[in-house]
Coordinates of C-alpha atoms in Angstrom, one line a residue:
M9 CA 114.2 87.1 122.1
D10 CA 112.2 84.5 120.3
V11 CA 108.4 84.4 120.0
F12 CA 108.0 82.4 123.2
D13 CA 110.1 84.9 125.2
I14 CA 108.1 87.8 123.9
L15 CA 104.8 86.1 124.5
D16 CA 105.9 85.3 128.1
R17 CA 106.6 89.0 128.6
L18 CA 103.3 90.2 127.1
I19 CA 101.2 87.7 129.1
A20 CA 102.8 88.9 132.3
F21 CA 101.2 92.4 131.8
P22 CA 97.6 92.2 133.1
S23 CA 96.5 94.7 130.5
V24 CA 92.7 94.3 131.1
A25 CA 90.6 96.6 128.9
G26 CA 89.6 99.8 130.5
K27 CA 92.7 100.0 132.6
P28 CA 95.9 102.0 132.2
N29 CA 98.2 100.3 129.7
G30 CA 101.5 102.2 130.2
D31 CA 103.4 99.1 131.3
I32 CA 102.8 96.9 128.2
A33 CA 102.8 99.9 125.7
G34 CA 106.1 101.1 127.2
W35 CA 107.7 97.6 127.0
I36 CA 106.7 97.2 123.3
E37 CA 107.9 100.7 122.5
T38 CA 111.4 100.0 124.1
Y39 CA 111.6 96.7 122.2
L40 CA 110.8 98.3 118.9
M41 CA 113.2 101.1 119.4
E42 CA 116.0 98.7 120.3
H43 CA 115.5 97.2 116.8
G44 CA 115.7 100.6 115.1
T45 CA 112.0 100.9 114.4
Q46 CA 110.2 104.2 114.0
V47 CA 107.7 104.3 116.9
T48 CA 105.0 106.8 117.7
V49 CA 103.1 106.6 121.0
L50 CA 99.6 107.9 120.6
P51 CA 98.0 108.8 123.9
G52 CA 94.2 108.4 124.1
P53 CA 91.9 111.0 125.5
E54 CA 91.6 109.0 128.7
G55 CA 95.1 110.1 129.6
D56 CA 96.2 106.8 131.0
R57 CA 96.4 104.5 128.0
S58 CA 97.9 104.7 124.5
N59 CA 97.9 103.2 121.0
L60 CA 101.3 102.5 119.3
F61 CA 102.2 102.9 115.7
A62 CA 105.5 101.8 114.2
T63 CA 106.9 101.7 110.7
I64 CA 109.5 99.4 109.1
G65 CA 110.6 100.7 105.7
P66 CA 109.7 103.9 103.9
A67 CA 106.7 105.6 105.5
D68 CA 106.0 107.7 102.4
A69 CA 105.3 104.6 100.2
P70 CA 102.0 102.6 100.3
G71 CA 102.4 99.5 102.4
Y72 CA 100.6 97.2 104.8
I73 CA 99.5 97.5 108.5
L74 CA 99.6 94.6 110.9
S75 CA 97.0 95.4 113.4
G76 CA 96.3 94.0 116.9
H77 CA 95.1 95.1 120.3
M78 CA 97.1 95.0 123.5
D79 CA 94.2 94.7 125.9
V80 CA 92.6 91.5 127.2
V81 CA 89.3 90.6 129.0
P82 CA 89.5 90.0 132.8
A83 CA 90.6 86.6 134.1
A84 CA 88.7 86.2 137.3
E85 CA 87.1 82.8 136.5
P86 CA 87.9 80.3 139.3
Q87 CA 88.3 77.5 136.7
W88 CA 91.8 78.6 135.7
T89 CA 94.3 75.8 136.5
S90 CA 97.3 78.1 136.6
A91 CA 98.0 81.8 137.1
P92 CA 96.3 83.5 134.0
F93 CA 99.0 86.2 133.7
A94 CA 101.9 83.8 133.8
L95 CA 102.6 81.8 130.6
R96 CA 102.5 78.1 131.1
Q97 CA 103.5 75.6 128.4
E98 CA 102.4 72.0 128.2
G99 CA 103.6 70.4 125.0
E100 CA 102.3 72.4 122.0
R101 CA 99.9 74.4 124.2
L102 CA 100.8 77.8 125.7
Y103 CA 98.3 78.9 128.4
G104 CA 97.5 82.4 129.6
R105 CA 95.0 85.2 129.3
G106 CA 95.4 86.7 125.9
T107 CA 97.5 83.9 124.3
T108 CA 94.9 83.6 121.6
D109 CA 93.1 86.9 121.8
M110 CA 95.4 88.3 120.8
K111 CA 98.9 88.6 122.3
G112 CA 100.0 85.5 120.3
F113 CA 99.6 87.6 117.2
L114 CA 101.5 90.5 118.8
A115 CA 104.3 88.2 119.8
A116 CA 104.6 86.8 116.3
V117 CA 104.7 90.3 114.8
L118 CA 107.3 91.5 117.3
A119 CA 109.5 88.4 116.9
A120 CA 109.5 89.1 113.1
V121 CA 110.8 92.7 113.6
P122 CA 114.5 91.9 113.5
A123 CA 114.2 90.0 110.2
L124 CA 111.9 92.7 108.7
T125 CA 114.3 95.5 109.6
G126 CA 117.1 93.6 107.9
L127 CA 115.2 93.6 104.6
R128 CA 115.3 96.5 102.1
L129 CA 111.6 97.0 102.1
A130 CA 110.3 98.9 99.0
R131 CA 106.9 99.0 100.7
P132 CA 106.6 99.5 104.4
I133 CA 105.1 97.2 107.0
H134 CA 103.4 99.2 109.8
L135 CA 102.5 97.9 113.3
A136 CA 99.3 99.3 114.8
F137 CA 98.7 98.2 118.3
S138 CA 95.5 99.5 120.0
Y139 CA 93.9 99.7 123.5
D140 CA 90.4 98.9 124.8
E141 CA 89.3 96.8 121.9
E142 CA 87.6 94.4 124.3
V143 CA 85.2 97.1 125.5
G144 CA 84.0 98.2 122.1
C145 CA 87.0 99.1 119.9
R146 CA 87.4 102.4 121.8
G147 CA 91.1 103.0 121.2
V148 CA 91.7 102.3 117.5
P149 CA 89.5 105.2 116.2
H150 CA 92.0 107.6 117.7
L151 CA 94.9 105.7 115.9
I152 CA 93.0 105.6 112.6
A153 CA 92.5 109.4 112.8
R154 CA 96.2 109.9 113.0
L155 CA 97.2 107.7 110.1
P156 CA 97.3 110.4 107.4
A157 CA 100.1 112.2 109.3
L158 CA 102.0 108.9 110.0
C159 CA 102.2 107.2 106.7
A160 CA 101.1 107.1 103.1
K161 CA 97.7 105.5 102.6
P162 CA 98.2 101.8 103.2
L163 CA 97.4 99.2 100.6
G164 CA 95.7 97.1 103.3
V165 CA 95.3 96.3 106.9
I166 CA 95.7 92.7 108.3
V167 CA 93.9 92.4 111.6
G168 CA 95.4 89.4 113.5
E169 CA 92.4 88.3 115.4
P170 CA 92.3 84.5 115.9
S171 CA 91.1 82.8 112.7
A172 CA 93.3 79.7 112.5
M173 CA 95.4 81.6 110.0
R174 CA 92.6 81.6 107.4
A175 CA 91.9 85.0 106.0
V176 CA 88.4 86.3 106.6
C177 CA 86.7 88.9 104.4
T178 CA 83.5 89.7 106.3
H179 CA 82.2 90.1 109.9
K180 CA 79.1 91.5 111.5
G181 CA 78.8 94.9 113.0
K182 CA 77.9 95.5 116.6
A183 CA 76.2 98.1 118.8
A184 CA 75.6 97.9 122.6
A185 CA 73.7 100.2 124.9
R186 CA 72.4 100.5 128.4
V187 CA 68.8 101.4 129.4
T188 CA 68.4 102.9 132.9
I189 CA 65.0 103.4 134.3
N190 CA 64.6 105.4 137.5
G191 CA 61.4 105.2 139.5
R192 CA 60.5 105.9 143.1
S193 CA 61.4 103.7 146.1
G194 CA 59.1 102.8 149.0
H195 CA 57.8 100.0 151.1
S196 CA 56.5 97.0 149.2
S197 CA 53.2 97.2 151.2
R198 CA 52.3 100.4 149.5
P199 CA 53.0 99.9 145.8
D200 CA 50.6 102.7 145.0
L201 CA 53.1 105.2 146.5
G202 CA 56.1 104.0 144.5
L203 CA 57.2 103.5 140.9
N204 CA 58.6 100.0 140.4
A205 CA 61.5 100.3 138.0
I206 CA 61.8 96.6 137.4
H207 CA 58.1 96.3 136.4
A208 CA 58.6 99.2 134.1
M209 CA 61.7 97.6 132.6
A210 CA 59.6 94.6 131.6
E211 CA 58.2 96.8 128.8
A212 CA 61.6 97.6 127.3
L213 CA 62.7 93.9 127.8
S214 CA 59.6 92.7 126.0
A215 CA 60.4 95.0 123.1
A216 CA 63.9 93.6 123.0
V217 CA 62.6 90.0 122.9
S218 CA 60.1 90.9 120.1
E219 CA 62.8 92.6 118.1
A220 CA 65.1 89.7 118.5
E221 CA 62.4 87.3 117.2
R222 CA 61.6 89.6 114.3
L223 CA 65.2 89.7 113.1
T224 CA 65.2 85.9 112.7
H225 CA 62.9 86.5 109.7
G226 CA 65.5 88.4 107.8
P227 CA 67.1 90.1 105.9
F228 CA 69.5 87.2 105.5
D229 CA 73.2 86.8 104.5
P230 CA 74.0 83.1 104.1
A231 CA 77.7 83.7 104.7
F232 CA 77.0 84.0 108.4
E233 CA 75.9 81.7 111.2
P234 CA 73.2 82.6 112.0
P235 CA 72.4 84.2 108.6
Y236 CA 70.5 87.2 110.1
S237 CA 71.1 90.1 112.4
S238 CA 70.5 89.5 116.1
L239 CA 69.7 91.3 119.3
Q240 CA 69.9 90.1 122.9
A241 CA 69.4 91.4 126.4
G242 CA 72.7 90.5 128.2
V243 CA 72.4 91.9 131.7
V244 CA 69.5 93.0 133.8
A245 CA 70.1 94.5 137.3
G246 CA 67.9 96.2 139.8
G247 CA 66.4 96.1 143.3
Q248 CA 67.8 95.8 146.8
S249 CA 65.3 93.6 148.7
V250 CA 62.0 91.8 148.1
N251 CA 60.2 94.3 150.4
I252 CA 61.6 97.5 148.9
I253 CA 60.0 98.9 145.7
P254 CA 63.0 99.1 143.3
D255 CA 63.7 102.6 142.2
T256 CA 66.4 101.7 139.6
C257 CA 66.8 99.0 136.9
T258 CA 69.3 98.7 134.1
L259 CA 69.3 96.6 131.0
D260 CA 72.4 96.0 128.8
L261 CA 71.6 95.2 125.2
E262 CA 73.7 94.3 122.1
A263 CA 72.8 94.0 118.4
R264 CA 75.0 92.3 115.8
A265 CA 74.2 93.2 112.2
I266 CA 74.9 91.7 108.9
P267 CA 76.7 94.0 106.4
G268 CA 74.4 96.7 105.0
V269 CA 72.5 97.0 108.3
D270 CA 73.3 99.7 110.8
P271 CA 73.7 97.9 114.1
A272 CA 72.6 100.9 116.2
S273 CA 69.3 101.0 114.3
L274 CA 68.4 97.6 115.6
L275 CA 68.3 98.9 119.1
A276 CA 66.0 101.8 118.2
P277 CA 62.7 100.0 118.9
V278 CA 63.8 99.2 122.5
K279 CA 64.9 102.8 123.0
A280 CA 61.5 104.0 121.8
Q281 CA 59.6 101.7 124.1
A282 CA 61.7 102.7 127.1
E283 CA 61.1 106.4 126.4
V284 CA 57.3 105.8 126.5
L285 CA 57.7 105.2 130.2
T286 CA 58.4 108.8 130.9
A287 CA 54.7 109.5 130.5
D288 CA 54.2 107.4 133.6
G289 CA 56.6 109.4 135.7
F290 CA 59.8 107.3 135.2
R291 CA 63.1 108.9 134.2
V292 CA 64.8 107.0 131.3
E293 CA 68.4 107.2 130.3
W294 CA 69.9 105.6 127.2
T295 CA 73.7 105.2 127.2
P296 CA 75.5 103.9 124.2
I297 CA 78.3 101.5 125.3
S298 CA 80.0 100.6 122.1
A299 CA 79.6 100.4 118.3
Y300 CA 81.6 99.3 115.3
P301 CA 80.6 98.6 111.7
A302 CA 80.6 95.4 109.8
L303 CA 83.5 94.4 107.6
S304 CA 82.7 93.5 104.0
L305 CA 85.8 93.0 101.8
P306 CA 85.1 91.8 98.2
R307 CA 86.5 88.3 97.6
D308 CA 88.3 89.6 94.5
A309 CA 89.9 92.6 96.3
A310 CA 93.7 92.8 95.9
L311 CA 94.2 92.3 99.6
A312 CA 92.1 89.1 99.6
T313 CA 94.1 87.8 96.7
L314 CA 97.3 88.6 98.4
M315 CA 96.3 86.8 101.6
G316 CA 95.1 83.8 99.7
E317 CA 98.6 83.6 98.1
L318 CA 100.4 84.1 101.4
T319 CA 98.3 81.5 103.4
G320 CA 97.9 79.0 100.5
E321 CA 94.1 78.9 101.2
A322 CA 91.2 80.9 99.8
P323 CA 89.8 83.4 102.3
L324 CA 86.8 82.4 104.3
G325 CA 83.6 84.2 103.6
A326 CA 82.5 85.4 107.0
V327 CA 82.7 85.1 110.8
S328 CA 80.1 86.3 113.3
Y329 CA 82.4 87.9 115.8
G330 CA 83.6 91.5 115.3
T331 CA 86.9 93.2 115.1
E332 CA 88.6 96.5 114.4
A333 CA 88.7 95.7 110.7
G334 CA 85.3 97.2 110.1
L335 CA 86.6 100.6 111.5
Y336 CA 89.6 100.5 109.2
Q337 CA 87.3 99.8 106.2
A338 CA 84.9 102.6 107.2
A339 CA 88.0 104.9 107.1
G340 CA 88.6 104.0 103.5
L341 CA 91.2 101.2 103.9
D342 CA 90.9 97.6 102.7
A343 CA 91.0 95.3 105.7
I344 CA 91.0 91.6 106.3
I345 CA 91.2 89.3 109.4
C346 CA 94.0 86.7 109.7
G347 CA 95.7 85.5 112.9
P348 CA 96.8 82.5 114.9
G349 CA 94.5 80.7 117.3
D350 CA 90.9 79.7 117.5
I351 CA 88.2 82.2 118.6
G352 CA 86.5 79.4 120.5
R353 CA 89.4 79.4 123.0
A354 CA 89.1 83.2 123.7
H355 CA 87.5 84.7 126.8
K356 CA 87.6 81.3 128.6
P357 CA 89.6 79.8 131.5
D358 CA 92.8 78.2 130.4
E359 CA 92.9 80.1 127.2
Y360 CA 95.8 78.8 125.0
I361 CA 97.5 79.0 121.7
L362 CA 99.6 76.3 119.9
A363 CA 103.3 76.7 119.2
S364 CA 102.6 75.6 115.6
E365 CA 100.0 78.4 115.2
L366 CA 102.6 81.0 116.3
A367 CA 105.1 79.5 113.8
A368 CA 102.5 79.7 111.0
C369 CA 101.9 83.3 111.8
Q370 CA 105.6 84.0 111.7
R371 CA 105.9 82.4 108.3
L372 CA 103.1 84.6 106.9
I373 CA 104.7 87.7 108.2
G374 CA 108.0 86.6 106.7
A375 CA 106.3 86.0 103.4
L376 CA 104.7 89.4 103.5
G377 CA 108.1 91.0 104.2
T378 CA 109.6 89.2 101.2
R379 CA 106.8 90.6 99.0
C380 CA 107.3 94.1 100.3
A381 CA 111.1 93.8 99.6
S382 CA 110.7 92.8 96.0

């Protein structure tokens, strides 16, 4: 199978984050085993989805991890011009949900497996494929926890998120949470007898807006656009009808933090303001949704130097989107981003990747294999 055949098979699996992933994980496991690769399926605590870890070469020697996620975001947008879970090619463009984010990278890695297994690798190349990345990097921590039992400490982790095949050393961290305010329902003609949860939420929302504005004043990191940490209210929901006092309102928030700033700490002022409402009789719930740390790999790190040599271009300083790379680094492993595609095409109708981008990724993996065989 070539990279296009493999991508076709991967896109056909509607592996939306938060759903069982046995079909896609099982197909990849079978493919790898057919090529003589050591494969370990790592079931997550959810019981219906798994990470995969595979090794080509000696597992007891330090090597490199090629890391990617098997899940995708939903594809319910009506603007799709073809079935999102059926690969469609028009010239250089290959359309389908996940082509860029990030089944294109997975396909390039899997297509390289036959050649890699044919090399006498002195240093191993590992494949680490995770689940539920798109809902807050929930799967990969379980994989990372198992690494010491699966292989010698790796020299580095290459996370293949779309970066136009430019290595990226730094990204922001993220934390997201939901505030739920529970009041008391009633007829809108008697507001004195109820507790309006939407009105109360205005206090927490105002705190979020104020905190977002405060963050624009620094601290700054000029490597990013924007060069400061940020906070936003993404979803507000509540109420049933205009003549019913709303007894529940929810607010979903996210913070993105420059390196050196704890993203969860940026949400603390909103949480504190929401909890004040309990004095007025409201019940307040704070539910963390997701969190992952920033990535900050020094430009002179050995992994950054290696990726510059393999790609022929100096690594980029930073991107504002987040990846699993920060979690690998937090576990004590050097990590870097480098993958095919453009992040601007991700999470949109008619997502696509270019055939030339897949070819460039295959060349990089081949060059890495040559390095590991020497």
